[in-house]
Amino acid sequence: MWQAEMWHYPKQSICCIEVLDEMNVNGVMPDEEIGAIVVAAFGARSRPMRKYRRMMYWLPKFRNLNPYPVPEKLPMDLRELAILALKRMAPDLENEVTVCEAEEFDTADDKTFVASAQSPQQQVLLAEHSEKEPIFVEGGFTTWLGDKSLTYFVLRADPKPDMKKGKDEEEELFNWDLFYGKEEPKQVARVPTIHEQEDGIVLAMGITGTSSKDSLASWIKFLQRTNHTLANIPVVFRLKTMQGGLPAMQEETATPPVVHKPEL
């Protein structure tokens, strides 16, 4: 008891705590054998034992906290990493992830891979999109798988007019009159899909090997195989630099015809 409170053998105790910290950083969970060694060397009420008990309490909780767990050993192939990242980011259970090579397209100069994620519901939204309104390729955004980062891009459209946010029911909760209240005409609102957000409609997500504009053009051509109306919709590239997040290029390309002009 006195040794635990007066902290006898501080160098050895600090060394044990640092070893436990290193195990925590590297994701190694201590077992009962390590606890028995700590008790035998420093006592049941020592500071290293307090550290051990905290780790045994919190680490099992944190280990199973993530609903989308990442494998402990990540694959080394970038294509497999891209598939894993797109599956984690896509909320639609019917989402399909496909990978193709940019070499399949004659106009592609950047020989790399293209991973695309799109669900049947997103294909319907893209088919219903007006050919007069452009869609946007936005990115690159960063996602992490363990200690590895990947850059992904989003094919997005402007939100529909009927998706504008109406009056908040919580704000009108106490603004009512029992005797002289008037009913306002209401209509049945269309329930938006999971891909229709307030800031836009997510039509697809993609990851390329080089994150270049040429590889993104190959991604658009790959999407045209399953989305035939995409060939007649103007596509605007809104690409950002990885460091500062400033726009690197904003060009409008419509197919057909292909037109290159700066975006205002």
PDB file of C-alpha atoms in Angstrom:
ATOM      1  CA  MET A   1       0.000   0.000   0.000  1.00  0.00           C
ATOM      2  CA  TRP A   2       2.708   2.469   1.025  1.00  0.00           C
ATOM      3  CA  GLN A   3       4.858   1.526  -1.934  1.00  0.00           C
ATOM      4  CA  ALA A   4       1.952   2.131  -4.314  1.00  0.00           C
ATOM      5  CA  GLU A   5       1.189   5.575  -2.883  1.00  0.00           C
ATOM      6  CA  MET A   6       4.808   6.725  -2.518  1.00  0.00           C
ATOM      7  CA  TRP A   7       5.611   5.341  -5.984  1.00  0.00           C
ATOM      8  CA  HIS A   8       8.694   3.271  -5.182  1.00  0.00           C
ATOM      9  CA  TYR A   9      10.853   2.243  -8.128  1.00  0.00           C
ATOM     10  CA  PRO A  10       9.628   5.084 -10.388  1.00  0.00           C
ATOM     11  CA  LYS A  11      11.962   4.334 -13.314  1.00  0.00           C
ATOM     12  CA  GLN A  12      10.773   0.763 -13.542  1.00  0.00           C
ATOM     13  CA  SER A  13       7.119   1.839 -13.221  1.00  0.00           C
ATOM     14  CA  ILE A  14       7.483   4.476 -15.917  1.00  0.00           C
ATOM     15  CA  CYS A  15       9.163   1.901 -18.167  1.00  0.00           C
ATOM     16  CA  CYS A  16       6.227  -0.494 -17.684  1.00  0.00           C
ATOM     17  CA  ILE A  17       3.693   2.267 -18.415  1.00  0.00           C
ATOM     18  CA  GLU A  18       5.565   3.211 -21.597  1.00  0.00           C
ATOM     19  CA  VAL A  19       5.538  -0.419 -22.722  1.00  0.00           C
ATOM     20  CA  LEU A  20       1.769  -0.540 -22.190  1.00  0.00           C
ATOM     21  CA  ASP A  21       1.407   2.754 -24.089  1.00  0.00           C
ATOM     22  CA  GLU A  22       3.372   1.313 -26.996  1.00  0.00           C
ATOM     23  CA  MET A  23       1.079  -1.702 -27.021  1.00  0.00           C
ATOM     24  CA  ASN A  24      -1.913   0.630 -27.060  1.00  0.00           C
ATOM     25  CA  VAL A  25      -0.554   2.647 -30.005  1.00  0.00           C
ATOM     26  CA  ASN A  26       0.076  -0.499 -32.050  1.00  0.00           C
ATOM     27  CA  GLY A  27      -3.333  -1.982 -31.279  1.00  0.00           C
ATOM     28  CA  VAL A  28      -2.038  -4.832 -29.077  1.00  0.00           C
ATOM     29  CA  MET A  29      -4.443  -5.767 -26.289  1.00  0.00           C
ATOM     30  CA  PRO A  30      -2.850  -7.103 -23.081  1.00  0.00           C
ATOM     31  CA  ASP A  31      -4.003 -10.436 -21.697  1.00  0.00           C
ATOM     32  CA  GLU A  32      -4.293 -11.920 -18.206  1.00  0.00           C
ATOM     33  CA  GLU A  33      -0.691 -13.118 -18.255  1.00  0.00           C
ATOM     34  CA  ILE A  34       0.575  -9.540 -18.624  1.00  0.00           C
ATOM     35  CA  GLY A  35      -1.689  -8.508 -15.756  1.00  0.00           C
ATOM     36  CA  ALA A  36      -0.228 -11.242 -13.561  1.00  0.00           C
ATOM     37  CA  ILE A  37       3.309 -10.072 -14.398  1.00  0.00           C
ATOM     38  CA  VAL A  38       2.413  -6.456 -13.521  1.00  0.00           C
ATOM     39  CA  VAL A  39       0.881  -7.519 -10.190  1.00  0.00           C
ATOM     40  CA  ALA A  40       3.879  -9.670  -9.317  1.00  0.00           C
ATOM     41  CA  ALA A  41       6.380  -6.929 -10.136  1.00  0.00           C
ATOM     42  CA  PHE A  42       4.633  -3.756  -8.926  1.00  0.00           C
ATOM     43  CA  GLY A  43       1.584  -4.755  -6.874  1.00  0.00           C
ATOM     44  CA  ALA A  44      -2.179  -4.706  -7.351  1.00  0.00           C
ATOM     45  CA  ARG A  45      -2.521  -0.983  -6.543  1.00  0.00           C
ATOM     46  CA  SER A  46       0.471   0.332  -8.455  1.00  0.00           C
ATOM     47  CA  ARG A  47       0.255   2.854 -11.274  1.00  0.00           C
ATOM     48  CA  PRO A  48       1.252   0.326 -13.951  1.00  0.00           C
ATOM     49  CA  MET A  49      -1.644  -1.851 -12.735  1.00  0.00           C
ATOM     50  CA  ARG A  50      -4.005   1.128 -13.019  1.00  0.00           C
ATOM     51  CA  LYS A  51      -2.841   1.601 -16.595  1.00  0.00           C
ATOM     52  CA  TYR A  52      -3.404  -2.096 -17.298  1.00  0.00           C
ATOM     53  CA  ARG A  53      -6.937  -1.998 -15.874  1.00  0.00           C
ATOM     54  CA  ARG A  54      -7.856   1.071 -17.931  1.00  0.00           C
ATOM     55  CA  MET A  55      -6.657  -0.659 -21.072  1.00  0.00           C
ATOM     56  CA  MET A  56      -8.609  -3.816 -20.268  1.00  0.00           C
ATOM     57  CA  TYR A  57     -11.750  -1.718 -19.741  1.00  0.00           C
ATOM     58  CA  TRP A  58     -11.608   0.574 -22.783  1.00  0.00           C
ATOM     59  CA  LEU A  59      -9.819  -1.396 -25.503  1.00  0.00           C
ATOM     60  CA  PRO A  60     -12.489  -4.130 -25.859  1.00  0.00           C
ATOM     61  CA  LYS A  61     -15.126  -1.387 -26.169  1.00  0.00           C
ATOM     62  CA  PHE A  62     -13.181   0.552 -28.825  1.00  0.00           C
ATOM     63  CA  ARG A  63     -12.283  -2.600 -30.723  1.00  0.00           C
ATOM     64  CA  ASN A  64     -15.916  -3.346 -31.645  1.00  0.00           C
ATOM     65  CA  LEU A  65     -17.135   0.244 -31.809  1.00  0.00           C
ATOM     66  CA  ASN A  66     -16.684   0.768 -35.557  1.00  0.00           C
ATOM     67  CA  PRO A  67     -19.721  -0.571 -37.497  1.00  0.00           C
ATOM     68  CA  TYR A  68     -17.536  -0.739 -40.633  1.00  0.00           C
ATOM     69  CA  PRO A  69     -14.380  -2.482 -39.393  1.00  0.00           C
ATOM     70  CA  VAL A  70     -11.176  -2.343 -41.391  1.00  0.00           C
ATOM     71  CA  PRO A  71      -9.120  -5.525 -41.793  1.00  0.00           C
ATOM     72  CA  GLU A  72      -6.035  -5.585 -39.610  1.00  0.00           C
ATOM     73  CA  LYS A  73      -3.882  -6.450 -42.621  1.00  0.00           C
ATOM     74  CA  LEU A  74      -4.818  -4.176 -45.511  1.00  0.00           C
ATOM     75  CA  PRO A  75      -4.168  -5.378 -49.061  1.00  0.00           C
ATOM     76  CA  MET A  76      -1.186  -3.898 -50.871  1.00  0.00           C
ATOM     77  CA  ASP A  77      -2.945  -3.715 -54.252  1.00  0.00           C
ATOM     78  CA  LEU A  78      -4.420  -0.255 -54.880  1.00  0.00           C
ATOM     79  CA  ARG A  79      -7.359  -1.750 -56.731  1.00  0.00           C
ATOM     80  CA  GLU A  80      -8.390  -3.836 -53.737  1.00  0.00           C
ATOM     81  CA  LEU A  81      -7.963  -0.807 -51.465  1.00  0.00           C
ATOM     82  CA  ALA A  82     -10.193   1.267 -53.760  1.00  0.00           C
ATOM     83  CA  ILE A  83     -12.906  -1.422 -53.740  1.00  0.00           C
ATOM     84  CA  LEU A  84     -12.756  -1.645 -49.952  1.00  0.00           C
ATOM     85  CA  ALA A  85     -12.967   2.148 -49.555  1.00  0.00           C
ATOM     86  CA  LEU A  86     -15.923   2.521 -51.928  1.00  0.00           C
ATOM     87  CA  LYS A  87     -17.846  -0.265 -50.200  1.00  0.00           C
ATOM     88  CA  ARG A  88     -17.347   1.456 -46.847  1.00  0.00           C
ATOM     89  CA  MET A  89     -18.443   4.878 -48.105  1.00  0.00           C
ATOM     90  CA  ALA A  90     -21.511   3.782 -50.082  1.00  0.00           C
ATOM     91  CA  PRO A  91     -24.632   3.717 -47.842  1.00  0.00           C
ATOM     92  CA  ASP A  92     -26.795   1.853 -50.373  1.00  0.00           C
ATOM     93  CA  LEU A  93     -26.757  -1.901 -49.833  1.00  0.00           C
ATOM     94  CA  GLU A  94     -27.403  -2.439 -53.563  1.00  0.00           C
ATOM     95  CA  ASN A  95     -24.263  -0.526 -54.453  1.00  0.00           C
ATOM     96  CA  GLU A  96     -22.064  -2.199 -57.072  1.00  0.00           C
ATOM     97  CA  VAL A  97     -18.317  -1.586 -57.285  1.00  0.00           C
ATOM     98  CA  THR A  98     -16.635  -2.285 -60.614  1.00  0.00           C
ATOM     99  CA  VAL A  99     -13.051  -1.838 -61.746  1.00  0.00           C
ATOM    100  CA  CYS A 100     -11.812  -1.269 -65.271  1.00  0.00           C
ATOM    101  CA  GLU A 101      -8.565  -0.282 -66.940  1.00  0.00           C
ATOM    102  CA  ALA A 102      -8.230   3.077 -68.658  1.00  0.00           C
ATOM    103  CA  GLU A 103      -6.428   1.312 -71.505  1.00  0.00           C
ATOM    104  CA  GLU A 104      -9.832   0.075 -72.687  1.00  0.00           C
ATOM    105  CA  PHE A 105     -10.544   3.587 -74.014  1.00  0.00           C
ATOM    106  CA  ASP A 106      -8.642   4.747 -77.083  1.00  0.00           C
ATOM    107  CA  THR A 107      -8.571   8.408 -76.028  1.00  0.00           C
ATOM    108  CA  ALA A 108      -7.066   7.700 -72.581  1.00  0.00           C
ATOM    109  CA  ASP A 109      -3.484   8.878 -72.133  1.00  0.00           C
ATOM    110  CA  ASP A 110      -3.213   7.977 -68.460  1.00  0.00           C
ATOM    111  CA  LYS A 111      -2.865   4.199 -68.227  1.00  0.00           C
ATOM    112  CA  THR A 112      -4.278   3.421 -64.809  1.00  0.00           C
ATOM    113  CA  PHE A 113      -7.257   1.748 -63.182  1.00  0.00           C
ATOM    114  CA  VAL A 114     -10.714   3.215 -62.525  1.00  0.00           C
ATOM    115  CA  ALA A 115     -12.904   1.983 -59.646  1.00  0.00           C
ATOM    116  CA  SER A 116     -16.543   3.090 -59.757  1.00  0.00           C
ATOM    117  CA  ALA A 117     -19.375   2.676 -57.268  1.00  0.00           C
ATOM    118  CA  GLN A 118     -22.991   3.109 -58.356  1.00  0.00           C
ATOM    119  CA  SER A 119     -26.299   1.561 -57.343  1.00  0.00           C
ATOM    120  CA  PRO A 120     -29.364   0.861 -59.549  1.00  0.00           C
ATOM    121  CA  GLN A 121     -31.174   3.676 -57.751  1.00  0.00           C
ATOM    122  CA  GLN A 122     -28.445   6.113 -58.767  1.00  0.00           C
ATOM    123  CA  GLN A 123     -28.717   4.919 -62.355  1.00  0.00           C
ATOM    124  CA  VAL A 124     -32.434   5.750 -62.293  1.00  0.00           C
ATOM    125  CA  LEU A 125     -31.691   9.229 -60.916  1.00  0.00           C
ATOM    126  CA  LEU A 126     -29.115   9.783 -63.650  1.00  0.00           C
ATOM    127  CA  ALA A 127     -31.541   8.604 -66.333  1.00  0.00           C
ATOM    128  CA  GLU A 128     -34.176  11.069 -65.063  1.00  0.00           C
ATOM    129  CA  HIS A 129     -31.696  13.960 -65.050  1.00  0.00           C
ATOM    130  CA  SER A 130     -32.350  16.694 -67.599  1.00  0.00           C
ATOM    131  CA  GLU A 131     -29.899  16.918 -70.483  1.00  0.00           C
ATOM    132  CA  LYS A 132     -29.936  20.725 -70.208  1.00  0.00           C
ATOM    133  CA  GLU A 133     -28.609  20.780 -66.640  1.00  0.00           C
ATOM    134  CA  PRO A 134     -24.956  19.942 -65.997  1.00  0.00           C
ATOM    135  CA  ILE A 135     -23.594  17.485 -63.494  1.00  0.00           C
ATOM    136  CA  PHE A 136     -20.347  17.922 -61.584  1.00  0.00           C
ATOM    137  CA  VAL A 137     -17.273  15.843 -60.837  1.00  0.00           C
ATOM    138  CA  GLU A 138     -16.086  17.078 -57.443  1.00  0.00           C
ATOM    139  CA  GLY A 139     -12.957  16.207 -55.511  1.00  0.00           C
ATOM    140  CA  GLY A 140     -10.545  15.034 -54.631  1.00  0.00           C
ATOM    141  CA  PHE A 141     -11.622  14.159 -51.144  1.00  0.00           C
ATOM    142  CA  THR A 142      -9.571  12.057 -48.764  1.00  0.00           C
ATOM    143  CA  THR A 143     -10.668   8.883 -47.027  1.00  0.00           C
ATOM    144  CA  TRP A 144      -8.610   6.709 -44.711  1.00  0.00           C
ATOM    145  CA  LEU A 145      -8.304   2.959 -44.380  1.00  0.00           C
ATOM    146  CA  GLY A 146      -6.208   2.415 -41.307  1.00  0.00           C
ATOM    147  CA  ASP A 147      -2.948   4.268 -41.965  1.00  0.00           C
ATOM    148  CA  LYS A 148      -3.486   4.502 -45.742  1.00  0.00           C
ATOM    149  CA  SER A 149      -5.240   7.395 -47.458  1.00  0.00           C
ATOM    150  CA  LEU A 150      -7.057   7.359 -50.785  1.00  0.00           C
ATOM    151  CA  THR A 151      -8.459  10.158 -52.930  1.00  0.00           C
ATOM    152  CA  TYR A 152     -12.008   9.743 -54.198  1.00  0.00           C
ATOM    153  CA  PHE A 153     -14.315  11.790 -56.417  1.00  0.00           C
ATOM    154  CA  VAL A 154     -18.073  12.285 -56.494  1.00  0.00           C
ATOM    155  CA  LEU A 155     -20.398  12.678 -59.464  1.00  0.00           C
ATOM    156  CA  ARG A 156     -23.016  15.096 -58.181  1.00  0.00           C
ATOM    157  CA  ALA A 157     -26.068  16.952 -59.527  1.00  0.00           C
ATOM    158  CA  ASP A 158     -27.897  19.975 -58.173  1.00  0.00           C
ATOM    159  CA  PRO A 159     -30.783  19.223 -55.799  1.00  0.00           C
ATOM    160  CA  LYS A 160     -34.291  19.063 -57.218  1.00  0.00           C
ATOM    161  CA  PRO A 161     -36.699  21.956 -56.556  1.00  0.00           C
ATOM    162  CA  ASP A 162     -39.087  19.759 -54.558  1.00  0.00           C
ATOM    163  CA  MET A 163     -36.268  18.898 -52.155  1.00  0.00           C
ATOM    164  CA  LYS A 164     -36.155  22.389 -50.659  1.00  0.00           C
ATOM    165  CA  LYS A 165     -36.514  22.309 -46.934  1.00  0.00           C
ATOM    166  CA  GLY A 166     -39.946  23.357 -45.717  1.00  0.00           C
ATOM    167  CA  LYS A 167     -41.031  24.673 -42.358  1.00  0.00           C
ATOM    168  CA  ASP A 168     -39.462  23.004 -39.389  1.00  0.00           C
ATOM    169  CA  GLU A 169     -42.064  21.195 -37.304  1.00  0.00           C
ATOM    170  CA  GLU A 170     -39.995  21.675 -34.151  1.00  0.00           C
ATOM    171  CA  GLU A 171     -40.000  25.447 -34.616  1.00  0.00           C
ATOM    172  CA  GLU A 172     -43.823  25.453 -34.882  1.00  0.00           C
ATOM    173  CA  LEU A 173     -44.293  23.115 -31.944  1.00  0.00           C
ATOM    174  CA  PHE A 174     -45.341  25.902 -29.569  1.00  0.00           C
ATOM    175  CA  ASN A 175     -46.632  28.396 -32.155  1.00  0.00           C
ATOM    176  CA  TRP A 176     -50.238  27.230 -32.249  1.00  0.00           C
ATOM    177  CA  ASP A 177     -53.616  28.400 -31.052  1.00  0.00           C
ATOM    178  CA  LEU A 178     -56.148  26.067 -29.490  1.00  0.00           C
ATOM    179  CA  PHE A 179     -59.272  27.969 -30.491  1.00  0.00           C
ATOM    180  CA  TYR A 180     -58.494  30.175 -33.470  1.00  0.00           C
ATOM    181  CA  GLY A 181     -55.904  28.172 -35.340  1.00  0.00           C
ATOM    182  CA  LYS A 182     -56.265  27.837 -39.100  1.00  0.00           C
ATOM    183  CA  GLU A 183     -55.371  24.793 -41.120  1.00  0.00           C
ATOM    184  CA  GLU A 184     -52.916  25.343 -43.946  1.00  0.00           C
ATOM    185  CA  PRO A 185     -53.349  23.357 -47.147  1.00  0.00           C
ATOM    186  CA  LYS A 186     -50.878  20.508 -47.314  1.00  0.00           C
ATOM    187  CA  GLN A 187     -49.791  18.094 -49.985  1.00  0.00           C
ATOM    188  CA  VAL A 188     -48.058  14.749 -49.941  1.00  0.00           C
ATOM    189  CA  ALA A 189     -44.322  15.289 -50.281  1.00  0.00           C
ATOM    190  CA  ARG A 190     -42.117  12.918 -52.221  1.00  0.00           C
ATOM    191  CA  VAL A 191     -39.801  10.959 -49.984  1.00  0.00           C
ATOM    192  CA  PRO A 192     -36.221  11.561 -51.189  1.00  0.00           C
ATOM    193  CA  THR A 193     -33.863   8.654 -51.651  1.00  0.00           C
ATOM    194  CA  ILE A 194     -30.722   8.194 -49.615  1.00  0.00           C
ATOM    195  CA  HIS A 195     -28.685   9.686 -52.474  1.00  0.00           C
ATOM    196  CA  GLU A 196     -30.713  12.916 -52.627  1.00  0.00           C
ATOM    197  CA  GLN A 197     -29.206  15.266 -50.070  1.00  0.00           C
ATOM    198  CA  GLU A 198     -29.846  18.941 -49.389  1.00  0.00           C
ATOM    199  CA  ASP A 199     -26.573  20.000 -51.049  1.00  0.00           C
ATOM    200  CA  GLY A 200     -26.999  17.808 -54.122  1.00  0.00           C
ATOM    201  CA  ILE A 201     -27.712  14.385 -55.583  1.00  0.00           C
ATOM    202  CA  VAL A 202     -24.877  11.852 -55.446  1.00  0.00           C
ATOM    203  CA  LEU A 203     -24.910   9.907 -58.714  1.00  0.00           C
ATOM    204  CA  ALA A 204     -21.669   7.910 -58.392  1.00  0.00           C
ATOM    205  CA  MET A 205     -18.325   7.727 -56.616  1.00  0.00           C
ATOM    206  CA  GLY A 206     -14.980   6.820 -58.097  1.00  0.00           C
ATOM    207  CA  ILE A 207     -11.318   6.283 -57.316  1.00  0.00           C
ATOM    208  CA  THR A 208      -8.566   6.288 -59.912  1.00  0.00           C
ATOM    209  CA  GLY A 209      -4.946   5.264 -59.668  1.00  0.00           C
ATOM    210  CA  THR A 210      -3.536   8.717 -60.429  1.00  0.00           C
ATOM    211  CA  SER A 211      -6.466  11.069 -59.564  1.00  0.00           C
ATOM    212  CA  SER A 212      -5.764  13.004 -62.759  1.00  0.00           C
ATOM    213  CA  LYS A 213      -8.311  14.677 -65.003  1.00  0.00           C
ATOM    214  CA  ASP A 214      -7.563  12.250 -67.823  1.00  0.00           C
ATOM    215  CA  SER A 215      -8.334   9.277 -65.577  1.00  0.00           C
ATOM    216  CA  LEU A 216     -11.573  10.986 -64.470  1.00  0.00           C
ATOM    217  CA  ALA A 217     -12.540  11.407 -68.121  1.00  0.00           C
ATOM    218  CA  SER A 218     -12.065   7.650 -68.487  1.00  0.00           C
ATOM    219  CA  TRP A 219     -14.314   7.198 -65.451  1.00  0.00           C
ATOM    220  CA  ILE A 220     -17.085   9.220 -67.153  1.00  0.00           C
ATOM    221  CA  LYS A 221     -16.728   7.123 -70.302  1.00  0.00           C
ATOM    222  CA  PHE A 222     -16.928   3.981 -68.210  1.00  0.00           C
ATOM    223  CA  LEU A 223     -20.169   5.210 -66.614  1.00  0.00           C
ATOM    224  CA  GLN A 224     -21.621   5.827 -70.068  1.00  0.00           C
ATOM    225  CA  ARG A 225     -21.698   2.060 -70.623  1.00  0.00           C
ATOM    226  CA  THR A 226     -24.486   1.629 -68.070  1.00  0.00           C
ATOM    227  CA  ASN A 227     -25.856   5.195 -68.216  1.00  0.00           C
ATOM    228  CA  HIS A 228     -26.504   5.983 -71.873  1.00  0.00           C
ATOM    229  CA  THR A 229     -28.028   9.402 -71.178  1.00  0.00           C
ATOM    230  CA  LEU A 230     -24.740  10.550 -69.653  1.00  0.00           C
ATOM    231  CA  ALA A 231     -23.305  11.022 -73.151  1.00  0.00           C
ATOM    232  CA  ASN A 232     -25.717  13.937 -73.724  1.00  0.00           C
ATOM    233  CA  ILE A 233     -25.328  15.628 -70.338  1.00  0.00           C
ATOM    234  CA  PRO A 234     -22.686  18.359 -69.863  1.00  0.00           C
ATOM    235  CA  VAL A 235     -20.082  17.434 -67.247  1.00  0.00           C
ATOM    236  CA  VAL A 236     -18.269  20.100 -65.211  1.00  0.00           C
ATOM    237  CA  PHE A 237     -15.001  19.189 -63.480  1.00  0.00           C
ATOM    238  CA  ARG A 238     -14.465  20.820 -60.094  1.00  0.00           C
ATOM    239  CA  LEU A 239     -11.086  19.515 -59.019  1.00  0.00           C
ATOM    240  CA  LYS A 240      -9.085  20.685 -56.041  1.00  0.00           C
ATOM    241  CA  THR A 241      -5.472  20.479 -55.009  1.00  0.00           C
ATOM    242  CA  MET A 242      -4.668  17.972 -52.277  1.00  0.00           C
ATOM    243  CA  GLN A 243      -2.736  20.426 -50.066  1.00  0.00           C
ATOM    244  CA  GLY A 244      -4.555  23.718 -50.072  1.00  0.00           C
ATOM    245  CA  GLY A 245      -7.964  22.685 -51.307  1.00  0.00           C
ATOM    246  CA  LEU A 246      -7.965  25.444 -53.932  1.00  0.00           C
ATOM    247  CA  PRO A 247      -9.589  24.857 -57.302  1.00  0.00           C
ATOM    248  CA  ALA A 248      -7.009  23.403 -59.667  1.00  0.00           C
ATOM    249  CA  MET A 249      -9.229  23.349 -62.753  1.00  0.00           C
ATOM    250  CA  GLN A 250     -12.839  24.079 -63.545  1.00  0.00           C
ATOM    251  CA  GLU A 251     -13.666  23.232 -67.114  1.00  0.00           C
ATOM    252  CA  GLU A 252     -16.967  22.355 -68.689  1.00  0.00           C
ATOM    253  CA  THR A 253     -17.017  19.421 -71.076  1.00  0.00           C
ATOM    254  CA  ALA A 254     -20.188  18.353 -72.848  1.00  0.00           C
ATOM    255  CA  THR A 255     -20.436  15.152 -74.823  1.00  0.00           C
ATOM    256  CA  PRO A 256     -21.360  15.397 -77.633  1.00  0.00           C
ATOM    257  CA  PRO A 257     -20.085  17.881 -78.689  1.00  0.00           C
ATOM    258  CA  VAL A 258     -16.973  18.340 -76.560  1.00  0.00           C
ATOM    259  CA  VAL A 259     -16.606  21.976 -75.557  1.00  0.00           C
ATOM    260  CA  HIS A 260     -13.839  23.359 -73.359  1.00  0.00           C
ATOM    261  CA  LYS A 261     -14.443  26.756 -71.796  1.00  0.00           C
ATOM    262  CA  PRO A 262     -13.745  28.230 -68.355  1.00  0.00           C
ATOM    263  CA  GLU A 263     -16.533  28.106 -65.800  1.00  0.00           C
ATOM    264  CA  LEU A 264     -17.863  31.463 -64.616  1.00  0.00           C
TER     265      LEU A 264
END
